[in-house]
Coordinates of C-alpha atoms in Angstrom, one line a residue:
M1 CA 16.9 -12.2 -14.0
A2 CA 16.4 -15.5 -14.0
S3 CA 16.9 -17.0 -17.0
S4 CA 16.5 -20.3 -18.7
I5 CA 18.7 -21.4 -21.2
F6 CA 18.1 -22.1 -24.6
Y7 CA 18.4 -25.5 -25.5
L8 CA 15.4 -26.7 -26.7
S9 CA 15.5 -25.6 -30.2
S10 CA 12.3 -25.8 -33.3
D11 CA 14.2 -28.6 -34.8
E12 CA 14.6 -31.2 -31.7
V13 CA 10.4 -29.7 -31.2
F14 CA 9.3 -30.7 -34.5
A15 CA 11.8 -34.9 -33.4
N16 CA 9.6 -35.2 -30.9
P17 CA 6.3 -34.0 -31.2
L18 CA 4.0 -35.8 -29.1
H19 CA 5.9 -34.5 -26.3
Y20 CA 5.8 -31.0 -26.5
T21 CA 1.5 -31.7 -27.4
A22 CA 0.7 -29.1 -25.6
L23 CA 3.2 -26.5 -27.7
L24 CA 2.4 -26.7 -30.6
N25 CA -1.1 -26.8 -29.6
R26 CA -0.3 -23.5 -28.8
C27 CA 0.0 -22.2 -32.1
H28 CA -2.4 -23.9 -33.4
F29 CA 0.1 -27.0 -34.9
G30 CA -1.4 -30.0 -36.7
I31 CA -0.6 -32.9 -35.4
V32 CA -1.6 -36.0 -37.5
T33 CA -0.8 -40.5 -37.5
L34 CA -0.9 -42.2 -40.1
A35 CA -1.8 -45.5 -40.2
N36 CA 2.1 -47.2 -39.8
N37 CA 2.7 -45.2 -36.9
V38 CA 4.3 -42.8 -38.8
T39 CA 3.7 -38.1 -37.5
H40 CA 3.4 -35.7 -39.9
L41 CA 3.0 -31.7 -39.0
V42 CA 0.5 -29.9 -40.2
F43 CA 2.1 -26.2 -40.4
P44 CA 0.1 -23.1 -39.3
K45 CA -1.1 -20.6 -41.6
H46 CA -2.3 -17.6 -39.3
G47 CA -2.4 -17.2 -36.2
S48 CA -1.8 -14.9 -33.0
L49 CA 0.8 -12.1 -32.1
D50 CA 2.7 -14.9 -30.3
F51 CA 6.9 -14.7 -29.9
I52 CA 7.0 -18.4 -28.3
C53 CA 5.4 -19.2 -31.4
L54 CA 7.3 -16.8 -34.2
H55 CA 11.4 -18.3 -32.9
L56 CA 9.2 -21.9 -33.3
L57 CA 7.9 -20.9 -36.9
N58 CA 11.3 -19.4 -36.7
Y59 CA 9.7 -16.2 -37.8
T60 CA 12.3 -12.9 -38.1
T61 CA 11.0 -10.6 -40.0
Q62 CA 8.7 -8.2 -40.2
A63 CA 7.5 -9.4 -43.3
Q64 CA 6.5 -12.7 -42.2
C65 CA 4.9 -11.3 -38.6
E66 CA 1.9 -9.7 -40.0
A67 CA 2.0 -12.6 -43.0
F68 CA 1.4 -14.9 -39.9
T69 CA -0.3 -12.4 -38.0
G70 CA -2.6 -10.5 -40.8
G71 CA -0.2 -7.8 -40.9
G72 CA -1.9 -4.3 -40.1
L73 CA -2.5 -1.2 -38.2
S74 CA -5.5 -3.0 -35.9
K75 CA -4.4 -6.2 -36.2
W76 CA -3.2 -6.6 -32.6
T77 CA -3.9 -8.8 -30.5
L78 CA -5.0 -9.1 -26.5
Y79 CA -2.8 -10.3 -23.3
S80 CA -3.4 -12.7 -22.0
G81 CA -6.3 -13.0 -19.1
I82 CA -3.7 -13.8 -16.2
D83 CA -0.8 -11.9 -17.7
V84 CA -3.5 -8.7 -18.0
W85 CA -4.1 -9.5 -13.6
T86 CA -0.6 -10.1 -13.2
R87 CA 0.3 -6.2 -14.3
L88 CA -2.6 -4.1 -13.2
E89 CA -2.0 -6.2 -9.9
V90 CA 1.8 -5.5 -9.5
W91 CA 2.0 -1.9 -11.9
K92 CA -1.0 0.2 -11.3
I93 CA -3.0 -0.7 -7.9
P94 CA -0.1 0.6 -6.2
L95 CA -1.1 3.5 -8.2
L96 CA -5.3 3.9 -7.9
L97 CA -4.5 3.5 -3.7
L98 CA -2.0 6.3 -4.0
I99 CA -4.3 8.3 -5.7
L100 CA -7.2 7.4 -3.3
Q101 CA -5.5 9.0 -0.3
F102 CA -5.3 12.5 -1.7
S103 CA -7.2 14.3 0.5
C104 CA -10.9 16.0 -1.3
V105 CA -12.7 18.1 0.6
A106 CA -16.4 16.7 0.1
L107 CA -17.8 20.7 -0.7
A108 CA -20.8 18.4 -2.2
W109 CA -21.7 15.2 -3.8
H110 CA -19.7 16.1 -7.4
A111 CA -16.2 18.2 -5.5
Y112 CA -14.5 14.5 -3.8
P113 CA -14.8 12.9 -8.4
F114 CA -13.7 17.1 -9.9
T115 CA -10.6 16.7 -7.1
L116 CA -9.3 13.3 -8.3
F117 CA -10.3 13.8 -12.2
H118 CA -8.4 17.0 -12.1
L119 CA -5.6 14.9 -10.8
L120 CA -5.9 13.1 -13.7
G121 CA -6.7 14.8 -16.2
N122 CA -4.6 18.2 -15.0
P123 CA -2.1 17.3 -13.5
E124 CA -0.1 20.1 -13.5
N125 CA -2.9 22.8 -12.8
S126 CA -3.5 20.1 -8.9
I127 CA 0.5 20.6 -7.5
A128 CA -0.1 24.1 -9.3
S129 CA -2.8 24.9 -6.9
L130 CA -1.5 22.9 -4.0
L131 CA 2.0 25.2 -4.4
Y132 CA -0.2 28.4 -5.1
T133 CA -2.3 27.7 -1.9
L134 CA 0.5 27.2 0.6
S135 CA 2.5 30.4 -1.4
S136 CA -0.6 32.1 0.5
C137 CA -0.3 31.0 4.0
Q138 CA 3.3 31.4 3.2
S139 CA 2.9 35.0 2.6
R140 CA 0.2 35.7 5.8
A141 CA 2.5 33.6 8.4
L142 CA 6.1 36.5 7.1
L143 CA 3.7 39.6 7.0
L144 CA 2.2 37.7 10.5
I145 CA 5.8 36.7 12.3
E146 CA 6.5 40.5 10.7
T147 CA 3.6 42.7 12.9
Y148 CA 4.2 40.0 15.9
A149 CA 7.7 40.2 15.5
L150 CA 8.4 36.1 16.3
T151 CA 11.9 35.8 17.5
E152 CA 12.7 32.2 17.8
P153 CA 10.4 29.6 16.5
F154 CA 11.3 27.0 18.6
E155 CA 9.5 28.5 22.4
I156 CA 6.6 27.1 22.0
E157 CA 5.8 27.8 25.8
D158 CA 4.9 31.9 24.6
E159 CA 1.9 31.8 23.1
I160 CA 2.2 35.1 21.8
R161 CA 5.1 33.8 19.4
L162 CA 2.5 31.6 18.5
E163 CA -0.8 33.4 18.1
W164 CA 0.5 34.4 14.4
K165 CA -0.5 30.3 13.7
H166 CA -3.8 30.8 14.9
Y167 CA -4.5 33.8 12.9
A168 CA -2.6 33.0 9.3
L169 CA -5.4 30.0 9.8
I170 CA -8.5 32.2 10.6
L171 CA -6.7 33.6 7.3
V172 CA -6.6 30.8 5.3
S173 CA -10.4 30.3 5.8
Y174 CA -11.3 32.9 4.6
D175 CA -9.7 33.4 1.8
E176 CA -11.3 29.9 0.8
C177 CA -14.8 31.0 1.7
G178 CA -14.3 33.4 -0.5
D179 CA -12.2 36.9 -1.5
C180 CA -10.9 37.4 1.6
G181 CA -9.1 41.1 1.0
D182 CA -9.9 42.9 3.7
V183 CA -10.9 41.1 6.2
A184 CA -6.6 40.7 7.8
S185 CA -6.4 45.2 8.6
F186 CA -9.7 44.5 9.6
I187 CA -8.8 42.4 12.4
L188 CA -6.4 43.8 13.2
K189 CA -7.4 47.3 13.5
A190 CA -10.3 46.1 15.4
K191 CA -7.1 44.0 17.7
N192 CA -5.4 47.7 18.2
A193 CA -8.1 49.6 19.6
M194 CA -9.3 47.1 21.5
E195 CA -6.0 46.9 23.7
E196 CA -7.0 50.0 25.3
Q197 CA -10.4 48.0 26.9
P198 CA -9.5 44.9 28.8
L199 CA -13.4 43.7 29.1
H200 CA -13.7 44.2 25.5
Y201 CA -9.8 42.4 24.9
K202 CA -10.2 39.8 27.0
Q203 CA -13.0 38.5 25.5
F204 CA -12.1 38.7 21.7
R205 CA -8.4 37.1 22.9
K206 CA -10.7 34.1 23.6
S207 CA -12.6 34.9 20.8
F208 CA -9.4 34.3 18.7
R209 CA -7.8 31.6 20.0
K210 CA -11.3 29.3 20.5
L211 CA -11.3 30.0 16.0
A212 CA -7.8 28.8 15.7
G213 CA -8.6 25.8 17.7
D214 CA -12.1 24.8 16.2
L215 CA -10.0 25.3 12.7
A216 CA -7.1 23.3 14.1
A217 CA -8.8 20.7 15.0
D218 CA -11.2 20.7 11.9
R219 CA -8.1 20.6 9.3
Q220 CA -7.8 16.6 9.0
T221 CA -4.5 15.6 8.2
T222 CA -3.5 12.6 7.0
S223 CA 0.3 12.7 7.1
L224 CA 1.5 9.3 8.7
L225 CA -1.6 7.5 6.0
T226 CA 0.1 9.3 3.4
V227 CA 3.6 8.6 3.6
Y228 CA 2.2 4.5 4.7
A229 CA 1.5 5.1 1.4
L230 CA 4.0 6.4 0.5
F231 CA 6.0 3.3 1.5
I232 CA 3.6 1.2 0.3
F233 CA 4.3 2.9 -4.0
I234 CA 8.1 3.0 -3.3
Q235 CA 8.0 -1.0 -2.3
A236 CA 5.9 -2.0 -5.4
F237 CA 7.4 -0.4 -7.2
G238 CA 11.0 -2.4 -6.5
F239 CA 8.6 -5.0 -4.6
A240 CA 8.2 -5.8 -9.1
F241 CA 11.1 -5.7 -10.0
Y242 CA 12.3 -7.7 -7.6
K243 CA 9.4 -10.3 -8.6
T244 CA 10.1 -10.1 -12.9
Q245 CA 14.2 -10.2 -12.3
G246 CA 13.8 -13.1 -9.9
S247 CA 10.9 -15.6 -12.5
D248 CA 11.8 -17.0 -15.4
K249 CA 12.0 -15.5 -19.2
A250 CA 10.1 -16.8 -21.7
S251 CA 11.6 -19.4 -24.3
L252 CA 10.1 -23.0 -26.2
Q253 CA 11.0 -24.9 -22.4
Y254 CA 9.1 -22.2 -20.4
P255 CA 6.4 -21.4 -22.4
N256 CA 4.6 -19.6 -19.5
G257 CA 7.8 -17.5 -18.7
K258 CA 7.8 -13.3 -18.7
L259 CA 8.5 -11.4 -21.6
V260 CA 11.2 -8.9 -20.6
N261 CA 9.6 -6.3 -23.1
I262 CA 6.2 -6.3 -22.2
E263 CA 6.5 -5.8 -18.9
A264 CA 9.0 -2.8 -20.2
H265 CA 5.4 -1.7 -21.5
S266 CA 4.6 -1.6 -17.5
I267 CA 7.1 -0.1 -15.8
A268 CA 6.5 3.1 -18.1
Y269 CA 2.6 4.1 -17.8
S270 CA 4.0 3.5 -14.6
A271 CA 6.2 5.8 -14.1
L272 CA 4.4 8.0 -15.6
F273 CA 2.2 8.6 -12.7
L274 CA 5.7 9.7 -9.9
W275 CA 4.3 13.1 -9.6
L276 CA 1.8 11.6 -8.3
A277 CA 4.7 11.2 -4.8
P278 CA 4.5 14.6 -3.7
A279 CA 1.0 15.3 -5.2
V280 CA -1.0 12.9 -2.6
Y281 CA 1.9 14.0 -0.2
L282 CA 0.8 18.0 0.0
S283 CA -2.2 17.2 -0.3
S284 CA -2.3 15.7 3.1
I285 CA -0.2 18.5 4.3
I286 CA -2.2 20.6 3.4
G287 CA -5.2 18.6 5.0
V288 CA -9.4 18.8 4.7
S289 CA -11.8 20.1 7.0
Q290 CA -13.7 17.7 7.8
T291 CA -17.7 20.1 8.8
N292 CA -17.6 22.0 6.4
E293 CA -20.7 23.4 6.5
R294 CA -20.1 24.7 9.9
I295 CA -16.8 26.5 8.5
P296 CA -18.1 29.3 6.6
E297 CA -20.4 29.4 10.1
K298 CA -17.9 30.2 13.1
L299 CA -16.3 33.0 10.3
N300 CA -19.9 34.3 10.4
D301 CA -19.7 34.1 14.1
F302 CA -16.5 35.1 14.8
R303 CA -16.9 38.8 12.6
D304 CA -20.6 39.3 14.5
L305 CA -18.9 38.4 17.7
L306 CA -16.3 41.2 17.3
E307 CA -18.5 43.9 15.9
T308 CA -20.4 43.8 18.5
L309 CA -17.6 44.5 21.2
L310 CA -16.7 47.5 18.5
L311 CA -19.8 48.5 18.6
G312 CA -20.5 47.8 22.4
A313 CA -17.5 49.7 22.9
E314 CA -19.1 52.9 21.1
F315 CA -15.0 53.0 18.0
A316 CA -15.6 54.7 14.8
E317 CA -18.1 53.0 12.8
D318 CA -15.1 52.3 10.0
Y319 CA -13.7 49.6 12.8
A320 CA -17.3 48.2 13.0
R321 CA -19.0 47.9 9.8
F322 CA -17.3 44.5 8.5
P323 CA -16.9 45.2 4.4
K324 CA -20.0 44.5 2.9
I325 CA -17.6 42.4 -0.3
H326 CA -16.2 39.8 1.8
E327 CA -19.6 38.7 3.1
L328 CA -19.6 35.0 4.1
P329 CA -21.9 32.3 2.7
R330 CA -24.0 30.6 5.1
T331 CA -27.8 29.2 5.2
I332 CA -29.4 31.7 8.2
L333 CA -29.9 35.7 7.8
L334 CA -27.6 37.5 10.3
P335 CA -29.5 38.1 13.0
G336 CA -29.7 42.1 14.4
H337 CA -26.8 43.2 17.0
G338 CA -29.7 45.7 19.2
H339 CA -28.1 48.1 17.8
G340 CA -29.7 50.1 14.8
T341 CA -31.5 49.5 11.8
S342 CA -29.2 51.0 9.3
L343 CA -26.1 47.6 10.5
D344 CA -29.0 45.0 10.3
E345 CA -30.4 46.6 6.6
E346 CA -26.7 46.9 5.6
M347 CA -26.1 43.2 6.5
S348 CA -29.6 41.6 5.8
V349 CA -29.3 42.9 1.9
V350 CA -26.7 39.9 1.1
S351 CA -28.6 36.9 -0.5
P352 CA -27.6 34.1 2.0
L353 CA -25.4 30.9 -0.1
D354 CA -25.1 27.8 0.6
Y355 CA -21.2 26.4 2.3
S356 CA -20.7 24.7 -0.3
E357 CA -20.9 27.5 -3.1
R358 CA -16.6 27.1 -1.3
H359 CA -15.8 25.5 -4.4
R360 CA -16.4 27.9 -6.7
S361 CA -13.4 29.9 -4.4
A362 CA -10.6 28.1 -3.0
G363 CA -11.5 25.9 -0.7
I364 CA -10.8 23.1 -3.7
Y365 CA -6.5 23.1 -2.7
S366 CA -6.1 21.0 -6.0
S367 CA -7.8 24.1 -8.3
N368 CA -7.0 27.4 -6.8
P369 CA -8.6 30.4 -8.9
G370 CA -6.4 32.4 -8.2
V371 CA -3.0 30.4 -9.8
L372 CA -5.3 30.8 -13.1
A373 CA -7.4 34.1 -12.7
S374 CA -6.2 37.9 -12.5
A375 CA -8.6 38.4 -10.0
N376 CA -5.7 37.1 -7.1
V377 CA -7.7 36.5 -4.1
A378 CA -4.6 38.2 -3.1
L379 CA -3.3 40.1 -5.8
H380 CA -2.2 43.4 -4.2
R381 CA 0.2 41.4 -2.3
P382 CA 2.5 41.6 -4.7
E383 CA 4.3 38.3 -3.6
L384 CA 1.6 36.5 -4.5
G385 CA 1.3 37.8 -8.3
L386 CA 2.5 36.5 -12.0
A387 CA 5.5 35.9 -9.9
T388 CA 4.8 33.4 -7.1
R389 CA 2.7 31.7 -9.6
M390 CA 4.5 31.5 -12.0
G391 CA 6.8 29.8 -10.2
C392 CA 4.1 27.1 -8.8
H393 CA 3.4 26.0 -12.1
S394 CA 7.3 25.8 -13.1
T395 CA 7.0 23.5 -10.3
A396 CA 4.2 21.7 -11.3
W397 CA 6.0 21.0 -14.9
L398 CA 8.9 20.3 -13.7
L399 CA 7.5 17.5 -11.5
V400 CA 5.0 16.2 -13.8
L401 CA 7.5 16.4 -17.3
S402 CA 11.0 14.2 -15.5
S403 CA 8.1 11.2 -15.6
V404 CA 7.5 11.4 -19.2
V405 CA 10.7 12.4 -20.1
V406 CA 11.5 8.7 -17.8
S407 CA 9.1 6.6 -19.0
M408 CA 9.4 7.5 -23.1
E409 CA 12.8 6.6 -22.4
I410 CA 11.8 3.7 -21.0
S411 CA 9.7 3.2 -23.7
R412 CA 12.3 4.4 -26.2
E413 CA 15.5 1.3 -24.9
V414 CA 13.5 -1.4 -25.6
P415 CA 14.4 -3.4 -28.8
P416 CA 14.3 -2.3 -31.4
V417 CA 15.6 1.3 -29.9
N418 CA 13.9 4.2 -31.5
N419 CA 10.5 2.2 -32.7
I420 CA 7.5 5.6 -32.6
C421 CA 4.7 3.1 -32.0
R422 CA 6.7 2.0 -28.8
P423 CA 6.8 6.0 -26.3
L424 CA 2.9 6.5 -28.7
G425 CA 1.7 5.7 -25.5
E426 CA 3.8 8.5 -23.6
L427 CA 3.4 10.8 -26.4
S428 CA -0.4 10.8 -26.1
A429 CA -1.0 11.3 -22.5
L430 CA 1.3 13.8 -22.8
I431 CA -1.1 15.5 -25.3
A432 CA -3.7 15.0 -23.8
W433 CA -2.2 16.9 -20.2
L434 CA -1.6 20.1 -22.5
S435 CA -4.7 19.9 -24.2
S436 CA -6.2 20.0 -20.1
C437 CA -4.1 22.4 -18.8
L438 CA -5.5 24.6 -22.5
G439 CA -8.0 24.2 -21.5
D440 CA -8.0 25.7 -18.2
F441 CA -7.2 28.5 -19.6
A442 CA -9.1 29.3 -21.7
I443 CA -12.5 28.6 -19.2
N444 CA -10.6 31.0 -16.9
K445 CA -10.3 33.5 -19.6
W446 CA -13.2 33.2 -22.0
A447 CA -16.1 31.3 -19.5
R448 CA -18.8 33.0 -16.6
P449 CA -17.6 33.2 -13.7
E450 CA -20.4 31.4 -12.3
S451 CA -19.8 28.2 -15.2
R452 CA -16.3 27.9 -14.8
Y453 CA -16.7 25.1 -11.9
A454 CA -18.7 22.6 -14.5
L455 CA -17.0 23.4 -18.0
I456 CA -13.6 22.2 -15.9
F457 CA -15.6 19.5 -14.3
W458 CA -16.5 18.3 -17.4
K459 CA -13.4 19.5 -19.8
D460 CA -11.2 16.8 -16.5
T461 CA -13.7 14.2 -17.7
A462 CA -12.9 13.9 -20.4
A463 CA -9.5 13.8 -19.8
S464 CA -8.9 11.4 -17.2
C465 CA -11.4 8.9 -19.5
A466 CA -8.9 9.9 -22.1
I467 CA -6.1 8.4 -19.4
L468 CA -7.7 5.6 -18.1
T469 CA -9.0 4.2 -21.8
L470 CA -5.2 3.9 -22.9
I471 CA -3.4 2.3 -19.8
L472 CA -6.9 0.1 -19.8
V473 CA -5.7 -0.6 -24.0
T474 CA -1.7 -0.4 -23.2
Q475 CA -2.0 -2.9 -21.1
L476 CA -4.5 -5.3 -22.3
G477 CA -2.2 -5.5 -26.0
V478 CA -2.9 -2.1 -28.5
L479 CA 0.6 -2.2 -28.6
H480 CA 1.2 -5.8 -28.7
R481 CA 1.6 -5.6 -33.3
C482 CA 4.8 -6.9 -35.6
A483 CA 5.5 -3.2 -36.0
C484 CA 6.0 -1.8 -32.9
Y485 CA 8.5 -4.9 -32.1
S486 CA 10.5 -4.4 -36.1
S487 CA 13.8 -2.8 -36.5
S488 CA 13.4 0.8 -38.9
S489 CA 15.7 -0.9 -40.3
G490 CA 15.6 -2.3 -43.8
D491 CA 15.7 -5.6 -42.7
G492 CA 12.6 -5.1 -40.7
A493 CA 13.9 -8.0 -38.1
I494 CA 12.0 -9.0 -35.3
F495 CA 13.6 -7.7 -31.9
N496 CA 12.0 -11.9 -30.3
P497 CA 12.5 -11.4 -26.6
L498 CA 13.7 -15.3 -27.3
I499 CA 16.9 -15.1 -29.4
P500 CA 19.5 -14.9 -26.9
R501 CA 20.8 -11.6 -28.0
V502 CA 17.8 -9.1 -27.4
G503 CA 17.0 -11.8 -24.5
N504 CA 20.7 -10.8 -22.9
L505 CA 20.1 -7.3 -24.0
L506 CA 16.6 -7.5 -22.6
D507 CA 18.1 -8.6 -19.3
Y508 CA 21.1 -6.2 -19.1
L509 CA 18.7 -3.8 -19.7
F510 CA 15.9 -4.2 -17.0
A511 CA 18.8 -4.8 -14.4
N512 CA 21.5 -1.4 -14.9
R513 CA 19.2 1.2 -16.7
W514 CA 15.3 0.8 -15.8
L515 CA 15.7 -0.1 -12.4
P516 CA 18.3 3.1 -11.4
I517 CA 16.3 5.4 -13.8
T518 CA 13.2 5.0 -12.3
M519 CA 14.5 4.3 -8.4
C520 CA 16.8 7.9 -9.1
A521 CA 12.7 9.0 -11.1
I522 CA 11.4 8.3 -6.9
L523 CA 13.7 9.6 -5.4
F524 CA 13.9 13.4 -7.1
Q525 CA 10.0 13.4 -7.1
L526 CA 11.1 12.6 -3.3
V527 CA 13.1 15.6 -2.3
M528 CA 11.5 18.0 -4.7
A529 CA 8.7 16.8 -1.7
A530 CA 11.2 17.6 -0.1
V531 CA 12.4 20.5 -0.9
V532 CA 9.2 22.1 -1.5
S533 CA 7.8 22.3 2.5
W534 CA 11.9 23.6 3.5
W535 CA 10.6 26.5 1.1
Y536 CA 7.3 26.6 2.9
I537 CA 7.6 25.7 5.9
L538 CA 5.4 28.4 7.5
S539 CA 2.3 27.2 5.6
I540 CA 2.9 23.5 7.0
R541 CA 3.4 25.3 10.7
V542 CA -0.1 26.7 9.9
Y543 CA -1.6 23.8 8.2
L544 CA -0.6 21.2 10.8
Q545 CA -0.5 23.4 14.1
R546 CA -2.7 22.0 17.1
S547 CA -6.4 23.0 18.4
S548 CA -3.4 22.4 22.0
S549 CA -1.5 25.4 20.9
K550 CA 0.7 22.8 20.8
S551 CA 4.1 22.9 17.4
N552 CA 3.8 19.1 15.5
L553 CA 7.2 20.0 14.8
K554 CA 8.6 20.3 18.2
P555 CA 11.1 17.8 17.4
L556 CA 12.4 19.8 14.6
W557 CA 13.5 22.6 16.4
L558 CA 14.9 21.2 19.7
V559 CA 16.9 18.9 17.1
G560 CA 17.9 22.4 14.9
R561 CA 18.4 23.4 18.4
Y562 CA 21.0 20.5 19.6
L563 CA 22.6 20.2 16.1
D564 CA 23.3 24.6 16.5
A565 CA 24.4 23.5 19.6
L566 CA 26.8 20.9 19.0
F567 CA 27.6 22.4 15.9
G568 CA 28.3 25.7 18.2
W569 CA 30.6 23.4 20.4
L570 CA 32.4 21.9 17.7
E571 CA 33.1 25.0 15.7
Q572 CA 34.7 26.5 19.2
L573 CA 36.5 23.1 19.8
R574 CA 37.8 24.2 16.6
V575 CA 38.7 28.1 17.3
D576 CA 40.7 26.7 20.4
A577 CA 42.6 23.5 18.2
H578 CA 43.4 26.4 16.5
N579 CA 44.3 29.6 19.8
A580 CA 46.5 26.5 21.0
L581 CA 48.2 25.9 18.4
R582 CA 49.4 29.4 17.3
L583 CA 50.3 29.6 20.6
R584 CA 52.5 27.1 20.6
R585 CA 53.9 28.6 17.8
V586 CA 54.3 31.2 19.1
K587 CA 56.3 30.2 21.7
K588 CA 58.4 27.9 19.8
E589 CA 59.4 30.4 17.4
A590 CA 59.7 33.2 20.6
R591 CA 62.2 29.8 21.5
S592 CA 63.9 29.6 18.2
Q593 CA 64.9 33.4 18.1
S594 CA 65.8 33.3 21.8
Q595 CA 68.8 30.7 21.3
T596 CA 69.7 31.9 18.0
S597 CA 70.0 35.1 20.3
E598 CA 71.9 32.8 23.2
D599 CA 73.8 31.6 20.1
S600 CA 75.1 35.0 18.2
V601 CA 76.2 36.1 22.1
G602 CA 78.4 32.7 23.0
V603 CA 79.7 33.2 19.1
S604 CA 81.4 36.5 19.6
E605 CA 82.1 36.5 23.3
P606 CA 85.1 34.3 22.0
R607 CA 86.5 36.7 20.0
H608 CA 86.0 39.5 22.0
G609 CA 88.5 37.4 23.9
L610 CA 90.8 36.2 21.8
A611 CA 91.5 39.5 20.2
L612 CA 92.3 40.8 23.6
T613 CA 94.3 38.4 24.2
I614 CA 96.0 38.6 20.8

């Protein structure tokens, strides 16, 4: 960090007060010029907490500081307006831009604020819900891959090998509209039953692919924008560190310089939200629907067509009855099929629901009720039971707690070390998030299903307001008190960054501790996002599929094939080299044995001849 030389002392300032009028006025000194042109200084008795003034007055203890500022818990000093705005601009605006990149489903006017408030008020549940959404999709994809006997995932020219992705996306869309239940088996049985009817089966496959294509085209994924936002987020951290490190430190010579111990607060509070990186990334992969009100109608149309085809082909009634309990919401009553009044009456008894009811099921991916509810949307599959939910919660807590630990560690290391005033803000944020998480469990267990959404909305609104208020008051200077800069030892020394030893220590911590810790924490979050992508690669293929049945991950599959070919060639080269060396060694041993045999024969013949001569 650029350092101002501490060559200007308070004695030099007092010796020439007219030259340092601005500095003295900042600390409320009185300058009186007597008749004989002698300048007399009137020392201030009280003032605000200003490290420049404390250093100028040589106040080095907490008692002196509190006597000057008035002391007390409520006696805190606002930072200057320019400092507050600079820290917000450098450290907090990149966080805001990243939050706004979080995918929000516009199911209703309240769904957008609900998603953002839930993200800020309960990040653990938001991340766990995203992971559970991917896990549910992955479970369906694995089952369908076994059904379709998929062999080579990169053979994208074969539409049959991609049909599992269409099927999975359709079932996931049914999940978002409520309990999917037996929809999967119903469609699969209908498909198998109609395979013997070429005309109906052709129409079924055409509608099947059209529905999957419509759903894929309707789903907006913002991968590129999210990658750009993540780049801006990381670049903002690096630029903020560089800007702070390259600025002059505050001193009597440069009273408007940087105060590193205060900048550390901005670093710590920004590190508190590092979990936003994987959360925003996962939300962008899952994407959002652009025409939410049309999704239930598309699914209903496909169901109606399937029932019509089955009834028209005079199949068994078991195949021609879509499970009534899983009737999807729509604003218009289902039309009759002309095959008897019993079916029409049976389908009409379900009350028409508005499409916005999707927000009560799995329509909001960051608030998936399956991650908490005992009535899981797919609980009959063991891989989506308690173990899956615990895995989602554990991963989410790992991401959130790692950010909190990094934030508290940076605050703890600001001199004086282990001052409880420093990590108090981060601890308060953690308590708010824990309380919000416990509130979700309580609401899910004891509240009525129809009132859970509203209760969670207001609970997350309160938690988000608490978090935002905490950030605002700390940015304004609520921790800018004498007690937050004093040692816990008996002397109560104030660790003023203008003191050379304290300033040098802060410089060292800034460059050699806080910067590496923060960058490693960001790297950890990105690595975890990559690990989740690898673990749920089938889900990502489902959500990122195109309406044209082309794979977005074709370059990755091709790279994988080329790497396999390269590694295979290298392995073959290694085997050939090993065989060549082995053959060479065998030949060498054979020649050695042959030479040994010849030598033994040559030695024995002279001895034999000598014996005959004798």
